[in-house]
């Protein structure tokens, strides 16, 4: 709330839920086919800016799920958000509502389900959100974990893991004195910015001030895994222990070195082993890259977004065309079809 993404403004709703105002491109969650078709229309470079809408979001960009206030009844929360923000912008989006999550308890899941139904009754359109990757820590070693995968995947992953021999891995707690150094903070932020720059989806660009506060917060339970090759930092991964789980939050990579040393794969296995050694119950690996994470053995749980469109005609169109804005759902359906 103190350091929202660049260009965003954050506030607490009267219902006790965090919210933020942000520019939002309507094609952000559209499937690849829709993006390509619309991007190819005549003069798109000139009129495409019309698809950038000032949007009110309820939720955050830094939590796995929308932090729903349990002290407010689900129906009251859905109605209250609509009353507070429904005319504020063209779009109101309650983002990342949990959907039968194995990572939450029964009461939290029940509240999320009731809230989603209440949103529908208030005229919101429910769209499926992103795939959240997670792994139960129910194995005795990395070898035991890999044994569950197909022979082809085991061979591929083991080949990539040979890169570990040339790497130095250090676990640094958040709040370490090195994070008081301006040059060190700048180096960490530069590697995060590398990842942001190469991402296909650009929505929330976190600021250097945001990372300074995270890295300097000794009470957060954060740990930064720093990866070096020949004494030079080529990647880092900030994780948190929370509720008996290891939550993977942010990474920074130096390119092309991170790819050359297979840091994505190496860090995945390192995190699993760290969670096992700490006797944690789950590794929660975040959004994005569901194909790669599924290849690495992750399971997926999905969220929903509740979208309220101020214009009734556009609201009707969203109901009819909403599936084209559920890119991870289409990935899931393709996976299920391949397994039939």
XYZ file of C-alpha atoms in Angstrom:
340
model
C 0.000 0.000 0.000
C 2.922 2.334 0.722
C 4.798 1.556 -2.507
C 2.286 0.568 -5.216
C 3.528 -0.256 -8.725
C 4.717 2.660 -10.833
C 1.744 4.660 -12.139
C -0.718 3.037 -9.708
C -2.409 4.626 -6.699
C -3.580 2.523 -3.743
C -6.211 3.031 -1.069
C -8.262 1.023 1.413
C -11.891 0.583 0.441
C -14.553 1.476 3.041
C -15.177 -2.285 3.312
C -11.587 -2.847 4.522
C -10.166 -4.290 1.314
C -7.051 -2.943 -0.446
C -7.703 -1.434 -3.857
C -5.768 0.392 -6.518
C -6.352 2.560 -9.556
C -4.319 1.690 -12.643
C -4.177 1.987 -16.425
C -5.263 -1.377 -17.839
C -4.956 -2.622 -21.408
C -8.035 -4.679 -22.239
C -5.890 -7.178 -24.160
C -3.678 -7.984 -21.149
C -5.446 -11.291 -20.419
C -6.725 -11.958 -23.945
C -5.665 -15.168 -25.651
C -2.851 -15.013 -28.192
C -5.176 -15.339 -31.170
C -7.289 -12.344 -30.159
C -4.198 -10.218 -29.493
C -2.694 -11.080 -32.867
C -5.928 -10.411 -34.770
C -6.625 -7.068 -33.128
C -2.961 -6.022 -33.319
C -3.091 -6.668 -37.068
C -6.077 -4.423 -37.744
C -5.408 -1.263 -39.807
C -3.946 1.696 -37.913
C -3.853 -0.247 -34.628
C -0.737 1.651 -33.536
C -2.846 4.822 -33.569
C -6.189 3.709 -32.128
C -4.857 0.895 -29.912
C -4.427 3.369 -27.059
C -8.232 3.455 -26.785
C -8.006 -0.038 -25.280
C -6.115 1.390 -22.292
C -8.737 2.048 -19.626
C -8.493 3.661 -16.209
C -9.544 0.744 -14.013
C -10.284 0.236 -10.347
C -9.018 -3.044 -8.893
C -9.987 -4.539 -5.543
C -7.157 -6.748 -4.319
C -3.409 -6.409 -4.753
C -0.652 -7.232 -7.216
C 1.514 -8.781 -4.479
C -0.725 -11.454 -2.934
C -1.658 -14.869 -4.293
C -5.333 -14.281 -3.501
C -7.597 -11.302 -2.954
C -7.404 -10.486 0.777
C -11.142 -10.662 1.494
C -12.110 -9.127 4.872
C -13.699 -11.956 6.854
C -15.429 -9.449 9.144
C -17.672 -8.287 6.271
C -20.428 -10.573 4.957
C -19.741 -11.732 1.353
C -22.944 -10.177 -0.016
C -22.229 -6.910 1.791
C -18.676 -6.827 0.390
C -19.811 -7.420 -3.213
C -22.507 -4.769 -2.984
C -20.277 -2.320 -1.133
C -17.437 -2.468 -3.652
C -19.889 -1.931 -6.500
C -21.507 1.000 -4.692
C -18.136 2.577 -3.860
C -16.354 2.043 -7.168
C -18.945 0.926 -9.728
C -19.289 4.415 -11.194
C -15.729 5.469 -10.424
C -14.288 3.904 -13.614
C -15.419 2.026 -16.710
C -14.146 -1.174 -15.099
C -14.094 -2.534 -11.548
C -12.140 -5.791 -11.189
C -11.975 -7.836 -8.001
C -8.873 -9.837 -8.816
C -7.682 -13.290 -7.756
C -10.680 -14.723 -5.894
C -9.699 -18.187 -4.679
C -11.524 -21.120 -6.252
C -11.516 -24.311 -4.121
C -7.858 -23.709 -3.303
C -5.843 -26.527 -1.719
C -3.705 -23.789 -0.153
C -6.523 -22.290 1.956
C -8.650 -23.711 4.754
C -12.318 -24.650 4.509
C -13.595 -21.362 5.945
C -11.506 -19.252 3.559
C -12.647 -21.263 0.550
C -16.287 -21.108 1.647
C -16.091 -17.321 2.010
C -14.476 -16.942 -1.427
C -17.197 -19.082 -3.042
C -19.980 -17.142 -1.351
C -18.379 -13.863 -2.341
C -18.064 -14.936 -6.007
C -21.764 -15.915 -6.062
C -22.694 -12.589 -4.446
C -20.725 -10.756 -7.134
C -22.699 -12.561 -9.855
C -25.938 -11.514 -8.188
C -24.703 -7.909 -8.241
C -24.064 -8.032 -12.014
C -20.339 -8.762 -12.046
C -19.036 -11.139 -14.720
C -16.861 -13.973 -13.402
C -13.783 -14.752 -15.490
C -11.215 -17.425 -14.778
C -7.880 -16.000 -13.692
C -4.324 -17.235 -13.834
C -2.937 -20.620 -12.862
C -1.162 -20.588 -9.487
C 1.527 -23.274 -9.334
C 2.161 -25.272 -6.154
C 3.946 -28.411 -5.040
C 3.229 -30.480 -1.891
C 6.428 -31.202 0.012
C 5.753 -34.899 0.484
C 9.021 -36.364 -0.802
C 12.232 -37.358 0.966
C 14.746 -35.966 -1.526
C 15.060 -34.311 -4.907
C 15.683 -37.755 -6.383
C 12.382 -38.983 -4.923
C 10.641 -35.962 -6.429
C 12.142 -36.499 -9.872
C 11.236 -40.185 -9.773
C 7.565 -39.150 -10.003
C 8.109 -37.489 -13.366
C 8.243 -39.174 -16.742
C 11.570 -40.581 -17.926
C 11.844 -37.890 -20.590
C 11.303 -35.076 -18.119
C 13.715 -36.590 -15.596
C 16.427 -36.786 -18.231
C 15.839 -33.212 -19.383
C 15.819 -31.774 -15.854
C 18.868 -33.721 -14.684
C 20.802 -32.450 -17.704
C 19.895 -28.861 -16.828
C 20.761 -29.381 -13.168
C 24.384 -30.088 -14.084
C 24.733 -26.293 -14.181
C 24.648 -26.266 -10.369
C 28.258 -27.432 -10.300
C 29.395 -24.058 -11.611
C 27.227 -21.965 -9.301
C 27.556 -20.580 -5.799
C 24.232 -20.358 -3.948
C 23.832 -18.196 -0.849
C 20.743 -17.749 1.339
C 20.590 -14.152 2.589
C 17.873 -13.097 5.064
C 15.888 -9.956 4.322
C 17.215 -7.182 6.512
C 20.845 -8.234 6.044
C 23.197 -5.253 6.375
C 24.269 -5.544 2.720
C 20.824 -4.262 1.746
C 21.677 -0.917 3.308
C 24.155 -0.365 0.470
C 22.764 1.733 -2.391
C 24.902 0.043 -5.064
C 23.798 -3.423 -3.917
C 20.130 -2.428 -4.042
C 20.622 -0.992 -7.532
C 22.226 -4.249 -8.705
C 19.319 -6.327 -7.385
C 16.736 -4.009 -8.938
C 18.519 -4.042 -12.305
C 18.183 -7.837 -12.442
C 14.478 -7.617 -11.566
C 14.031 -5.035 -14.324
C 15.649 -7.472 -16.772
C 12.907 -10.006 -16.050
C 10.189 -7.374 -16.378
C 11.579 -6.166 -19.708
C 11.572 -9.625 -21.300
C 8.085 -10.516 -20.038
C 5.312 -10.754 -22.631
C 2.799 -9.150 -20.256
C 3.542 -5.729 -18.792
C 1.095 -4.711 -16.097
C 2.585 -3.884 -12.719
C 6.119 -2.520 -12.750
C 7.356 -2.525 -9.178
C 9.595 0.323 -8.097
C 13.118 0.408 -6.694
C 11.639 1.896 -3.505
C 9.334 -1.132 -3.183
C 12.258 -3.550 -3.349
C 14.335 -1.447 -0.979
C 11.631 -1.805 1.674
C 11.285 -5.552 1.062
C 14.986 -6.290 1.155
C 15.557 -4.162 4.248
C 12.635 -5.649 6.214
C 14.227 -7.969 8.774
C 10.854 -8.893 10.327
C 9.266 -10.210 7.130
C 10.607 -13.760 7.173
C 12.027 -13.224 3.703
C 15.063 -15.066 2.361
C 16.933 -14.162 -0.819
C 18.667 -16.979 -2.660
C 21.582 -15.407 -4.524
C 23.125 -17.246 -7.484
C 26.678 -16.401 -8.551
C 28.944 -17.673 -11.297
C 32.657 -16.918 -11.094
C 31.923 -14.538 -8.227
C 29.356 -12.482 -10.146
C 25.642 -12.393 -9.279
C 23.609 -13.754 -12.202
C 20.290 -14.203 -10.399
C 18.324 -13.932 -7.176
C 15.027 -15.242 -5.836
C 13.092 -13.706 -2.923
C 10.900 -16.172 -1.000
C 8.913 -16.057 2.232
C 7.932 -18.638 4.809
C 4.266 -18.107 5.598
C 1.707 -20.449 7.133
C 4.115 -23.366 6.917
C 4.633 -22.834 3.202
C 7.474 -21.432 1.086
C 6.061 -18.616 -1.052
C 8.104 -17.740 -4.138
C 7.606 -14.013 -4.817
C 10.210 -12.275 -6.980
C 13.213 -13.072 -9.158
C 15.958 -11.147 -10.882
C 18.094 -12.576 -13.686
C 21.119 -11.458 -15.673
C 20.748 -12.410 -19.324
C 22.095 -14.402 -21.094
C 23.943 -15.890 -18.091
C 20.759 -17.017 -16.320
C 19.666 -18.995 -19.372
C 23.147 -20.387 -19.976
C 23.178 -21.756 -16.415
C 19.522 -22.897 -16.415
C 18.708 -20.804 -13.360
C 14.951 -21.290 -13.751
C 15.363 -25.057 -13.315
C 18.169 -24.860 -10.758
C 16.282 -22.397 -8.546
C 13.100 -24.509 -8.730
C 14.871 -27.580 -7.387
C 16.794 -25.545 -4.825
C 13.535 -24.094 -3.478
C 11.948 -27.527 -3.234
C 14.941 -28.855 -1.312
C 14.967 -25.799 0.982
C 11.257 -26.252 1.752
C 11.849 -29.952 2.502
C 14.768 -29.214 4.820
C 12.658 -26.617 6.645
C 9.824 -29.189 7.055
C 7.384 -26.943 5.199
C 4.169 -28.344 3.728
C 4.045 -26.637 0.316
C 6.078 -24.710 -2.211
C 3.916 -22.015 -3.824
C 5.557 -21.045 -7.105
C 3.424 -18.123 -8.246
C 1.708 -17.121 -11.461
C 3.031 -17.110 -15.047
C 4.729 -19.842 -17.077
C 2.224 -22.622 -16.258
C 3.599 -24.794 -19.083
C 7.140 -24.774 -17.687
C 5.997 -25.217 -14.080
C 3.751 -28.139 -15.023
C 6.734 -29.682 -16.823
C 8.679 -29.327 -13.568
C 5.984 -31.205 -11.669
C 3.778 -28.439 -10.283
C 0.048 -28.703 -9.752
C -2.210 -25.763 -10.611
C -5.040 -24.062 -8.802
C -7.077 -21.335 -10.495
C -8.622 -18.089 -9.356
C -11.521 -16.023 -10.648
C -11.831 -12.328 -11.344
C -15.151 -10.581 -10.744
C -15.500 -7.848 -13.376
C -18.113 -5.110 -13.186
C -18.475 -3.114 -16.423
C -20.231 0.218 -15.983
C -21.721 0.247 -19.499
C -24.627 -2.274 -19.762
C -23.962 -3.043 -23.446
C -20.283 -3.756 -22.819
C -21.287 -5.846 -19.816
C -23.461 -7.972 -22.108
C -20.618 -8.345 -24.609
C -18.220 -9.441 -21.864
C -20.633 -12.192 -20.845
C -20.677 -13.456 -24.419
C -16.956 -13.058 -25.187
C -15.412 -13.554 -21.754
C -13.712 -16.873 -22.556
C -11.385 -15.035 -24.964
C -9.963 -13.226 -21.924
C -9.160 -16.389 -19.952
C -5.824 -17.390 -21.475
C -4.778 -19.766 -18.671
C -8.149 -21.499 -18.812
C -7.555 -22.287 -22.457
C -4.144 -23.679 -21.529
C -5.803 -25.887 -18.889
C -8.445 -27.169 -21.309
C -5.723 -28.013 -23.839
C -3.819 -29.928 -21.124
C -6.932 -31.854 -20.126
C -7.636 -32.715 -23.744
C -4.070 -34.017 -24.217
C -4.495 -36.300 -21.199
C -7.752 -37.854 -22.449
